[in-house]
Coordinates of N, CA and C in Angstrom, one line a residue:
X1 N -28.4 301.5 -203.9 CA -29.3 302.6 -204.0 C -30.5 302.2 -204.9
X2 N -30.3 301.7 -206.2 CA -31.2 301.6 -207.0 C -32.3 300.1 -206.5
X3 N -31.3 299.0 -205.7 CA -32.3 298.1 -205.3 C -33.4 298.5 -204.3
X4 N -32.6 299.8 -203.1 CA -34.1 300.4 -202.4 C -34.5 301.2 -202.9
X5 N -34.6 301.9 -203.7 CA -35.6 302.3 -205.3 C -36.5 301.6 -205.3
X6 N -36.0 300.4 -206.3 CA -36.7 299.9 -206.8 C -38.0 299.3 -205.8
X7 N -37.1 298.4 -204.7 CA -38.4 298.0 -203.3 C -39.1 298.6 -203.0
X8 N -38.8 299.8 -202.8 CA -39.4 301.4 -202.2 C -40.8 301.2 -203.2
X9 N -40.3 301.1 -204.4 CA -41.9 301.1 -205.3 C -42.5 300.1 -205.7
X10 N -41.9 298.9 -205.6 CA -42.9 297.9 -205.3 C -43.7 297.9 -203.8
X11 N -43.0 298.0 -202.7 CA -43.8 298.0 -201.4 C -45.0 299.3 -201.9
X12 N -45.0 300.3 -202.7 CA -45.9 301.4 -202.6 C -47.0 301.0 -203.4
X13 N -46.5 299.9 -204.6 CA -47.9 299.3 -205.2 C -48.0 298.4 -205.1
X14 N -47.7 297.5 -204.1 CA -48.5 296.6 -203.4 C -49.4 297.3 -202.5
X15 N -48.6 298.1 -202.2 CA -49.7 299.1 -200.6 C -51.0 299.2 -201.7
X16 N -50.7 300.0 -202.7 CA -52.5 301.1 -203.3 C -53.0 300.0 -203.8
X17 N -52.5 298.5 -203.9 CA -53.3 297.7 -204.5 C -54.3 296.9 -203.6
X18 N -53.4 297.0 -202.4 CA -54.3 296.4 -201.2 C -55.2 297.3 -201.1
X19 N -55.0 298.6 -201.2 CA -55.5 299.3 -200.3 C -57.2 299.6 -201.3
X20 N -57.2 299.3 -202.8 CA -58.5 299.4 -203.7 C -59.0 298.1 -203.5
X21 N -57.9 296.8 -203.2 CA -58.9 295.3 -203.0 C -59.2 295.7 -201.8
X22 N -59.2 296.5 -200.3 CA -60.0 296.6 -199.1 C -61.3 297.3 -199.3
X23 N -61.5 297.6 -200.4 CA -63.0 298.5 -200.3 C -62.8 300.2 -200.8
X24 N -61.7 300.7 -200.8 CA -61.6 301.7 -201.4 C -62.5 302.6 -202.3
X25 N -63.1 301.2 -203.1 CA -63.9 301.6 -204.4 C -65.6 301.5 -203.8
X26 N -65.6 301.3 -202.3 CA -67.2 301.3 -201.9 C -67.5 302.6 -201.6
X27 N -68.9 302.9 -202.7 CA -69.3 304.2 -201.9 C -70.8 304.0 -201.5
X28 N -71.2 304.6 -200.7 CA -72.7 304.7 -200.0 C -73.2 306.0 -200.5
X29 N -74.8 306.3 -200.9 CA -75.5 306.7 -201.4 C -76.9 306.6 -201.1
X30 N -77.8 307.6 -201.0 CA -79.3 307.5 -201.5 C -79.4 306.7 -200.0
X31 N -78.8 307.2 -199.0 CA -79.5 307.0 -197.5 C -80.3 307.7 -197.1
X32 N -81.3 307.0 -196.1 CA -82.4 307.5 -195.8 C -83.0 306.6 -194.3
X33 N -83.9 306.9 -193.5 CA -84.6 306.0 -192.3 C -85.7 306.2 -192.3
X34 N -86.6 305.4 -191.9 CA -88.1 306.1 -192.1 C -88.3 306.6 -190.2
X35 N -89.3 307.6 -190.5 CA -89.6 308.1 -189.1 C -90.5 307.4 -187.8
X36 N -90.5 308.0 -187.0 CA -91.0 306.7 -185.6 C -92.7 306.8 -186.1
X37 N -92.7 305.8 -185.5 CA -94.4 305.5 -185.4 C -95.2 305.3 -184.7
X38 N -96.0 306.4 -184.0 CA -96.3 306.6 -182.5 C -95.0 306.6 -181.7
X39 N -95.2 305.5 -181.0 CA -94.2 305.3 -179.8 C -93.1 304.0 -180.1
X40 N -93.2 303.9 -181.1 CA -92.5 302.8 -181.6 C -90.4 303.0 -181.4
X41 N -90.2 301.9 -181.1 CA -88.6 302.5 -181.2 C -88.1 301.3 -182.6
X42 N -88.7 301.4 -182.8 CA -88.3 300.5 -184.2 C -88.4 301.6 -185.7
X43 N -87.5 301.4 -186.5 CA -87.5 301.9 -187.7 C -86.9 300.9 -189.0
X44 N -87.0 301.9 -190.3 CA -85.7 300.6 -190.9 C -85.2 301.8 -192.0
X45 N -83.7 301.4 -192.3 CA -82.7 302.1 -193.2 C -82.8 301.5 -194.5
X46 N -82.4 302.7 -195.4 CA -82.0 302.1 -196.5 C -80.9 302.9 -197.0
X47 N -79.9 301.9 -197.9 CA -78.6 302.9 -198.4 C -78.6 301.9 -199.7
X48 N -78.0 302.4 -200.7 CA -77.1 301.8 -202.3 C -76.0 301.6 -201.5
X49 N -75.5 300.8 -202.0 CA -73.9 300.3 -201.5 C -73.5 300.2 -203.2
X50 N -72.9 300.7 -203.7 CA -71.7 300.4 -204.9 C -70.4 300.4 -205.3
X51 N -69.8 299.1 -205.4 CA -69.0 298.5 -205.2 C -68.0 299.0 -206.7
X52 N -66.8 299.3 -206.9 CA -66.7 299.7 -208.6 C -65.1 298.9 -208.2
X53 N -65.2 297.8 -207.0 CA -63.8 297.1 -207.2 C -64.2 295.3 -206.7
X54 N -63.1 294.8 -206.1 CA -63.4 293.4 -205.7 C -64.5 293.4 -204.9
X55 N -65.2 291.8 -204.5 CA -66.2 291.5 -204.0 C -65.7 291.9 -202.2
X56 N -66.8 292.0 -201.9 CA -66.8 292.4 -200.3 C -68.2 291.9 -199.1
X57 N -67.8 292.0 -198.2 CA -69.5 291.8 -197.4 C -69.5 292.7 -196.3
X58 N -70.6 293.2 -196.1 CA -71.7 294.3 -195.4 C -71.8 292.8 -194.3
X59 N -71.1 293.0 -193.2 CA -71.0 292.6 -192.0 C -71.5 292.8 -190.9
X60 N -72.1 294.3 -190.7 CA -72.4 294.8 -189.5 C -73.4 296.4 -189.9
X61 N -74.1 296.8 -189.6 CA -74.2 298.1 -189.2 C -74.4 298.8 -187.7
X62 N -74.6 299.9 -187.9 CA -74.9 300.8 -186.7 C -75.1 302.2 -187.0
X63 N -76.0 302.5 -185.6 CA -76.4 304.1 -186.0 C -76.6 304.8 -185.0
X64 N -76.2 306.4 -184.8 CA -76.3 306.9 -184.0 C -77.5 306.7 -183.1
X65 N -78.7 306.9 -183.9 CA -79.9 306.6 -183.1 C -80.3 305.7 -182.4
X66 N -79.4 304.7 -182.5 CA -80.0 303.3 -182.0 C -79.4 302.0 -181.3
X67 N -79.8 301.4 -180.5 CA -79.0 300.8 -179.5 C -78.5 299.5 -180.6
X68 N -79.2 299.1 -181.7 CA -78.8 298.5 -182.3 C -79.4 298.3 -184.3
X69 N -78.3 297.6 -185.1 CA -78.9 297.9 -186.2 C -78.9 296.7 -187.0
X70 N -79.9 295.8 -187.1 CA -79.6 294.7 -188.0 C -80.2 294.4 -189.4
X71 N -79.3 293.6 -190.2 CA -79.3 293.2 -191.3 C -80.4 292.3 -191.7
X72 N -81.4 292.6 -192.2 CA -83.2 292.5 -191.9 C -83.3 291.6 -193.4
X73 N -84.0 290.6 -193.7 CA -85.2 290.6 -194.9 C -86.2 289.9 -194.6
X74 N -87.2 290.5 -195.4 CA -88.6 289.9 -195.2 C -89.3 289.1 -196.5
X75 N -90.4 288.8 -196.5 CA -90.9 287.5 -197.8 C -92.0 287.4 -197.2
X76 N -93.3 287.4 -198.3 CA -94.6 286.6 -197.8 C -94.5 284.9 -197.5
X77 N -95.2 284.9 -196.6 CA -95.7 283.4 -196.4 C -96.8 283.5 -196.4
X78 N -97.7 282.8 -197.4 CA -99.3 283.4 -197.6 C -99.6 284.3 -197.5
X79 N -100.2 284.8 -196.8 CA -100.9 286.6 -196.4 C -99.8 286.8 -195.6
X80 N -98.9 286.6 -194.7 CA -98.5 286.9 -193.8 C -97.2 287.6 -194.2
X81 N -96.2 288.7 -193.8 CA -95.0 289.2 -194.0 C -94.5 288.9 -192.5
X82 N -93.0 287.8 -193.5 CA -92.1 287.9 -192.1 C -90.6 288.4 -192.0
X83 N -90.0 288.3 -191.4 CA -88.9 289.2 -191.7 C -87.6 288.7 -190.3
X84 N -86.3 288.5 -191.1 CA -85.6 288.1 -190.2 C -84.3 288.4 -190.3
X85 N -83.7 288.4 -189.3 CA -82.4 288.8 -189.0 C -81.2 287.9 -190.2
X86 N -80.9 288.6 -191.1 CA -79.6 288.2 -192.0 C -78.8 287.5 -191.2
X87 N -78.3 286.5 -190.9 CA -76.7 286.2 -190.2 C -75.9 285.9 -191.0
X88 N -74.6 285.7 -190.8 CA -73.0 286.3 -191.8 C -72.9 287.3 -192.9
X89 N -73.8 288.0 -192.6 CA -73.3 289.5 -193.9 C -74.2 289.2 -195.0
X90 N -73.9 290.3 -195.7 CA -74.7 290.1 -197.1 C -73.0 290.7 -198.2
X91 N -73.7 289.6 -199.0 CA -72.5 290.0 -199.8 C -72.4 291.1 -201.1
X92 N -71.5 292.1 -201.0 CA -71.4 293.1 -202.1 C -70.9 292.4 -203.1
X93 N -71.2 292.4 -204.8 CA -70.5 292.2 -205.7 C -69.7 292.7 -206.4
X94 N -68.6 292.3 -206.5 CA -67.4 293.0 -207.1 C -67.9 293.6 -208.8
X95 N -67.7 294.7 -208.8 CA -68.4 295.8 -209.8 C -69.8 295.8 -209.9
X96 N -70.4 295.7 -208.3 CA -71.8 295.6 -208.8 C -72.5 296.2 -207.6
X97 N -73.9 296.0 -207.1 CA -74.2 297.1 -206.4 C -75.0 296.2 -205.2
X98 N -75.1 296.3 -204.0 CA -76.3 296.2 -203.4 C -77.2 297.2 -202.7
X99 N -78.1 297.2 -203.1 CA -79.5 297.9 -202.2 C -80.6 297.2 -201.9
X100 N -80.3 298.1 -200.2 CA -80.9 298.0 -199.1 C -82.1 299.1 -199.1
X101 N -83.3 298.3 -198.6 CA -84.4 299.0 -198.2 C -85.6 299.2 -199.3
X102 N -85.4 299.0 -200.4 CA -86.5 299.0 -201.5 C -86.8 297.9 -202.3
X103 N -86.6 296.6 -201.3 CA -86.9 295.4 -201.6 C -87.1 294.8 -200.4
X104 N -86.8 293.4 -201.1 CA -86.8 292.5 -199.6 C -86.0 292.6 -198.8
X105 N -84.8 293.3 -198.4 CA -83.4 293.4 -197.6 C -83.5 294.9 -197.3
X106 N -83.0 295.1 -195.6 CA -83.4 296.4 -195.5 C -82.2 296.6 -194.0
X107 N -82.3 297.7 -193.6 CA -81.5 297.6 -192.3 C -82.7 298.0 -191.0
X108 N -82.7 297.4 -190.1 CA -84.0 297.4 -189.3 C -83.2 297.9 -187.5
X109 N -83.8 299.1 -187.5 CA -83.0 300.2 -186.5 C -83.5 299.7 -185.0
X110 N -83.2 299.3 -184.3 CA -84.1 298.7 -182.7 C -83.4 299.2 -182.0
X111 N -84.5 299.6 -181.1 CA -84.3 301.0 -180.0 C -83.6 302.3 -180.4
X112 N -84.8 302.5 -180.7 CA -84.5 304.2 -181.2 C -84.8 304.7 -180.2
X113 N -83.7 306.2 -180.3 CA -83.7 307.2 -179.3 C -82.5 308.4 -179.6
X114 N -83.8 309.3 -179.9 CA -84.6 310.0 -179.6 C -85.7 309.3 -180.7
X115 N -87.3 309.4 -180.7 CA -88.2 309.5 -181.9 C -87.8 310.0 -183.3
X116 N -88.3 309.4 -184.3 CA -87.2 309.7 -185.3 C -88.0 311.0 -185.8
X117 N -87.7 311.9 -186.1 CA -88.8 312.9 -186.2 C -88.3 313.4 -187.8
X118 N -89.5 313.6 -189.4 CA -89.3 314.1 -190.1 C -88.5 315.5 -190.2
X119 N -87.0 315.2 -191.1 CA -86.4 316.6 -191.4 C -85.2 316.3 -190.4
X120 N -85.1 315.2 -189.2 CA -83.8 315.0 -188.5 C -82.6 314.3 -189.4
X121 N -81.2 314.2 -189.2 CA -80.1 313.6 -189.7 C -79.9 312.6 -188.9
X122 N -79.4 311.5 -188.9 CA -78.7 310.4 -188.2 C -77.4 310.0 -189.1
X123 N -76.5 309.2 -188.6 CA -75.4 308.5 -188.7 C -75.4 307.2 -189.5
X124 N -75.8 306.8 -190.4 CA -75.6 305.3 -190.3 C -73.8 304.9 -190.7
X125 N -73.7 304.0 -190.1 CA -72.2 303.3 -190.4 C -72.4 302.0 -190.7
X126 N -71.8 301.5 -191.8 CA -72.1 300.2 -192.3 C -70.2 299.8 -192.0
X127 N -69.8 298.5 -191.9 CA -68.9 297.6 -191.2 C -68.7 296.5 -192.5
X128 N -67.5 296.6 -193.2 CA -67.2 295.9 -194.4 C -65.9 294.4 -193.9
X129 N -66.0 293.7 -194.5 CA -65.0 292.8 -194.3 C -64.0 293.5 -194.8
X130 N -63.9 294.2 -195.9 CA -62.6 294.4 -196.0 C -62.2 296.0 -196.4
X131 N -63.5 296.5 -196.4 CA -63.5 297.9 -196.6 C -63.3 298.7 -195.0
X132 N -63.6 298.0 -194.1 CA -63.8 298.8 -192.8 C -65.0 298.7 -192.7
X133 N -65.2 300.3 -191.8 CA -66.2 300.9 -191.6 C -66.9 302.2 -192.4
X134 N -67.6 302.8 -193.3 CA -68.2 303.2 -193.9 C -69.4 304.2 -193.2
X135 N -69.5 305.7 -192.9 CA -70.1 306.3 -192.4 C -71.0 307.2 -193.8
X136 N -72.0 307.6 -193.3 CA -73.1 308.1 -194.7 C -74.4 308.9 -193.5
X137 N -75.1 309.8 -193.9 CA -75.5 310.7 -193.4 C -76.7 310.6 -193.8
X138 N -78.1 309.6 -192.7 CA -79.1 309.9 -193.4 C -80.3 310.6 -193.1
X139 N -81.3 311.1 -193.9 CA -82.4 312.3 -193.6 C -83.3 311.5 -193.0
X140 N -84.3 311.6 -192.2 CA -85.1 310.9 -191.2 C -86.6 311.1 -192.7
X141 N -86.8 310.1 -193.5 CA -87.5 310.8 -194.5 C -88.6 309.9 -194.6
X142 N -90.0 310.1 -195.7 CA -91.1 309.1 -196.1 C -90.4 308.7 -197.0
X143 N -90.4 307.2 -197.5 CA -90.3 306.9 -198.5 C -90.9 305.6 -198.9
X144 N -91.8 305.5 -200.3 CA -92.9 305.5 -201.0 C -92.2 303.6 -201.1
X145 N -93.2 302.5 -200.7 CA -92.6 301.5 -200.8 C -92.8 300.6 -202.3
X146 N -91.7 299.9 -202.1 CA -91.5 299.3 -203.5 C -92.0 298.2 -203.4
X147 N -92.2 297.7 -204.9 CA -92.4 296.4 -204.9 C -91.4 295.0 -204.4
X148 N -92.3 294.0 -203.5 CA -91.4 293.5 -202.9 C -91.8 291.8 -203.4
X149 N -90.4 291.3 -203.4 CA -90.0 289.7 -204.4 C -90.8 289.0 -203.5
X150 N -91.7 287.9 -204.1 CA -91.9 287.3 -203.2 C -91.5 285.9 -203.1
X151 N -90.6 285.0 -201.9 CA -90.4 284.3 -201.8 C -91.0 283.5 -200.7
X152 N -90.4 281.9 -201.1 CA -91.6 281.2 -199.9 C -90.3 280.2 -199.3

């Protein structure tokens, strides 16, 4: 009796211990999309991702609005801004934060539909290695751009 006791509560904190190294401790914040532009089906997201456990990566997104959602950064090359598709994730730091959209890294929404119209809500879901999937609720809003790093 007391040896399945005892098992009984090690299998339970091993469980809640996996279950804070899977992402548990990720919360999303301070989401937002900017709205269409003319006739444009292109936009781009931004979210805080903060991490208050182990390291993780931002694998994927997606969003209601949009046939697809990719993991974006851009950089001057002379006068010119270019901007490209992230491949294998961006990595969260274990007790530390990443944000998307008020820098060089952003989430870039392709094929929007419906037009994003100021004052709508959309879906974003961000896709963790080890956290899952992560859903956050964002306002279709202006927002005032930041200064952006420049690399060559």
């Amino acid at each position: 009796m007391v040896r399945s006791l005892v098992a009984a509560v090690l299998v339970a904190l091993m469980a809640s211990s996996v279950a804070d190294a899977r992402g548990g401790s990720i919360t999303l914040s301070d989401a937002s999309v900017s709205p269409s532009r003319g006739i444009s089906t292109t936009s781009t997201g931004r979210v805080v991702i903060d991490n208050a456990g182990a390291a993780d990566r931002l694998v994927s997104a997606s969003c209601t609005c949009a046939a697809q959602v990719e993991l974006h950064r851009m950089w001057m090359d002379g006068q010119i801004m270019r901007m490209r598709k992230i491949e294998g994730g961006m990595a969260v730091p274990a007790h530390g934060k990443l944000v998307l959209g008020n820098s060089d890294q952003h989430l870039m929404l392709i094929g929007v539909k419906p037009l994003l119209k100021l004052g709508a809500k959309v879906t974003l879901k961000l896709h963790f290695q080890h956290a899952g999937t992560l859903s956050v609720d964002a306002p279709v809003q202006e927002v005032a751009p930041m200064p952006m790093k420049m690399r060559h």
